[in-house]
Amino acid sequence: AQSVTQLDSQVPVFEEAPVELRCNYSSSVSVYLFWYVQYPNQGLQLLLKYLSGSTLVKGINGFEAEFNKSQTSFHLRKPSVHISDTAEYFCAATSGTYKYIFGTGTRLKVLA
Amino acid sequence: EAQVTQNPRYLITVTGKKLTVTCSQNMNHEYMSWYRQDPGLGLRQIYYSMNVEVTDKGDVPEGYKVSRKEKRNFPLILESPSPNQTSLYFCASSSRRTGSGTQYFGPGTRLLVL
């Protein structure tokens, strides 16, 4: 069965520092991978997605993620975070069917 | 403005009293889905619909019903709510016929069942 694991439930980081949010997936078939962000009291919005092709995916707000098939990972990175990046981040996967599996989320707290 | 709307946004009810949460999208999307979000569990898919009159179960369908009579609407029905259905619910829609499309989420419905 497909699963998505986000290893860190909370990540504190100082403003302007780099950050990496980790995501691992398990699947015996090809997958499509997504990162969504949820700001306080809002719905989710897409940051970026990997469907095929280049393993380095660039998204909105300066975020990027790298698809690593051998390590079954899709970690999210940003070289310099801002206070406004404080939010909860969700990794998600689907194998091309309509069933989506989300991770448990990582709360990013950016400190001044 | 392209959007997914949900109503109501907040709801307090009692055990056993039937309720419906509506979801509507104005993007002509074929695919729609319902999720519940619980602390420490992330989002879990309840039901999804690939098109009008075509629905299927997600990971946590027990205690919920859905219908898709029109392309734009996908209501979630709790026929006999119980306290363990207290949660934050999200509706989402997508245009791709495969699972590779970006999902657009509604603002959420916070439900408390007493």
Short mmCIF file of N, CA and C in Angstrom, two decimals, chain B residues 30-69:
data_model
loop_
_atom_site.label_atom_id
_atom_site.label_comp_id
_atom_site.label_asym_id
_atom_site.label_seq_id
_atom_site.Cartn_x
_atom_site.Cartn_y
_atom_site.Cartn_z
N GLU B 30 -13.58 18.00 -13.64
CA GLU B 30 -14.23 16.70 -13.60
C GLU B 30 -14.07 16.04 -12.23
N TYR B 31 -12.92 16.20 -11.64
CA TYR B 31 -12.58 15.47 -10.42
C TYR B 31 -12.86 16.32 -9.19
N MET B 32 -13.50 15.71 -8.19
CA MET B 32 -13.71 16.36 -6.90
C MET B 32 -13.48 15.35 -5.79
N SER B 33 -13.13 15.86 -4.61
CA SER B 33 -12.76 14.96 -3.53
C SER B 33 -13.06 15.61 -2.18
N TRP B 34 -13.29 14.78 -1.17
CA TRP B 34 -13.46 15.24 0.20
C TRP B 34 -12.36 14.65 1.07
N TYR B 35 -11.84 15.50 1.98
CA TYR B 35 -10.82 15.10 2.94
C TYR B 35 -11.25 15.55 4.33
N ARG B 36 -10.72 14.85 5.32
CA ARG B 36 -10.80 15.34 6.69
C ARG B 36 -9.39 15.52 7.22
N GLN B 37 -9.21 16.56 8.01
CA GLN B 37 -7.89 16.87 8.57
C GLN B 37 -7.98 16.79 10.08
N ASP B 38 -7.16 15.95 10.67
CA ASP B 38 -7.11 15.79 12.12
C ASP B 38 -5.68 15.94 12.60
N PRO B 39 -5.48 16.53 13.77
CA PRO B 39 -4.13 16.76 14.28
C PRO B 39 -3.32 15.46 14.33
N GLY B 40 -2.11 15.53 13.79
CA GLY B 40 -1.23 14.37 13.82
C GLY B 40 -1.52 13.32 12.77
N LEU B 41 -2.62 13.49 12.05
CA LEU B 41 -3.00 12.50 11.03
C LEU B 41 -2.95 13.07 9.62
N GLY B 42 -2.77 14.36 9.49
CA GLY B 42 -2.75 14.96 8.17
C GLY B 42 -4.12 14.94 7.53
N LEU B 43 -4.14 14.90 6.20
CA LEU B 43 -5.39 14.82 5.46
C LEU B 43 -5.64 13.38 5.03
N ARG B 44 -6.87 12.96 5.21
CA ARG B 44 -7.26 11.63 4.77
C ARG B 44 -8.46 11.74 3.84
N GLN B 45 -8.38 11.01 2.74
CA GLN B 45 -9.40 11.10 1.71
C GLN B 45 -10.63 10.31 2.11
N ILE B 46 -11.80 10.94 1.99
CA ILE B 46 -13.06 10.30 2.39
C ILE B 46 -13.73 9.64 1.18
N TYR B 47 -14.03 10.46 0.20
CA TYR B 47 -14.62 10.02 -1.06
C TYR B 47 -14.07 10.89 -2.18
N TYR B 48 -14.14 10.36 -3.39
CA TYR B 48 -13.80 11.16 -4.55
C TYR B 48 -14.74 10.84 -5.70
N SER B 49 -14.75 11.74 -6.67
CA SER B 49 -15.63 11.59 -7.82
C SER B 49 -14.86 11.93 -9.09
N MET B 50 -14.89 11.03 -10.05
CA MET B 50 -14.17 11.25 -11.30
C MET B 50 -15.00 12.05 -12.30
N ASN B 51 -16.32 12.03 -12.11
CA ASN B 51 -17.21 12.78 -12.98
C ASN B 51 -18.63 12.64 -12.46
N VAL B 52 -19.58 13.22 -13.14
CA VAL B 52 -20.98 13.14 -12.71
C VAL B 52 -21.40 11.68 -12.60
N GLU B 53 -22.04 11.38 -11.48
CA GLU B 53 -22.57 10.04 -11.20
C GLU B 53 -21.48 8.97 -11.01
N VAL B 54 -20.22 9.36 -10.88
CA VAL B 54 -19.13 8.41 -10.68
C VAL B 54 -18.39 8.77 -9.41
N THR B 55 -18.54 7.95 -8.37
CA THR B 55 -17.87 8.22 -7.10
C THR B 55 -17.21 6.94 -6.59
N ASP B 56 -16.24 7.11 -5.69
CA ASP B 56 -15.59 5.94 -5.11
C ASP B 56 -15.05 6.30 -3.74
N LYS B 57 -14.79 5.25 -2.94
CA LYS B 57 -14.35 5.45 -1.56
C LYS B 57 -12.88 5.80 -1.51
N GLY B 58 -12.56 6.65 -0.55
CA GLY B 58 -11.18 6.92 -0.22
C GLY B 58 -10.76 6.02 0.93
N ASP B 59 -9.92 6.53 1.81
CA ASP B 59 -9.40 5.71 2.90
C ASP B 59 -10.30 5.65 4.12
N VAL B 60 -11.14 6.68 4.32
CA VAL B 60 -11.97 6.73 5.53
C VAL B 60 -13.43 7.05 5.19
N PRO B 61 -14.12 6.18 4.45
CA PRO B 61 -15.48 6.51 4.01
C PRO B 61 -16.59 6.21 5.02
N GLU B 62 -16.27 5.48 6.09
CA GLU B 62 -17.32 5.02 7.00
C GLU B 62 -18.02 6.21 7.67
N GLY B 63 -19.34 6.19 7.60
CA GLY B 63 -20.16 7.24 8.22
C GLY B 63 -20.45 8.41 7.31
N TYR B 64 -19.99 8.35 6.08
CA TYR B 64 -20.19 9.45 5.13
C TYR B 64 -20.87 8.94 3.86
N LYS B 65 -21.57 9.84 3.20
CA LYS B 65 -22.14 9.58 1.88
C LYS B 65 -21.86 10.79 1.00
N VAL B 66 -21.81 10.54 -0.29
CA VAL B 66 -21.65 11.64 -1.25
C VAL B 66 -22.56 11.39 -2.43
N SER B 67 -22.75 12.43 -3.22
CA SER B 67 -23.46 12.30 -4.49
C SER B 67 -22.88 13.31 -5.46
N ARG B 68 -22.95 13.00 -6.75
CA ARG B 68 -22.46 13.92 -7.77
C ARG B 68 -23.48 13.95 -8.90
N LYS B 69 -24.50 14.76 -8.72
CA LYS B 69 -25.56 14.87 -9.71
C LYS B 69 -25.26 15.96 -10.74
#
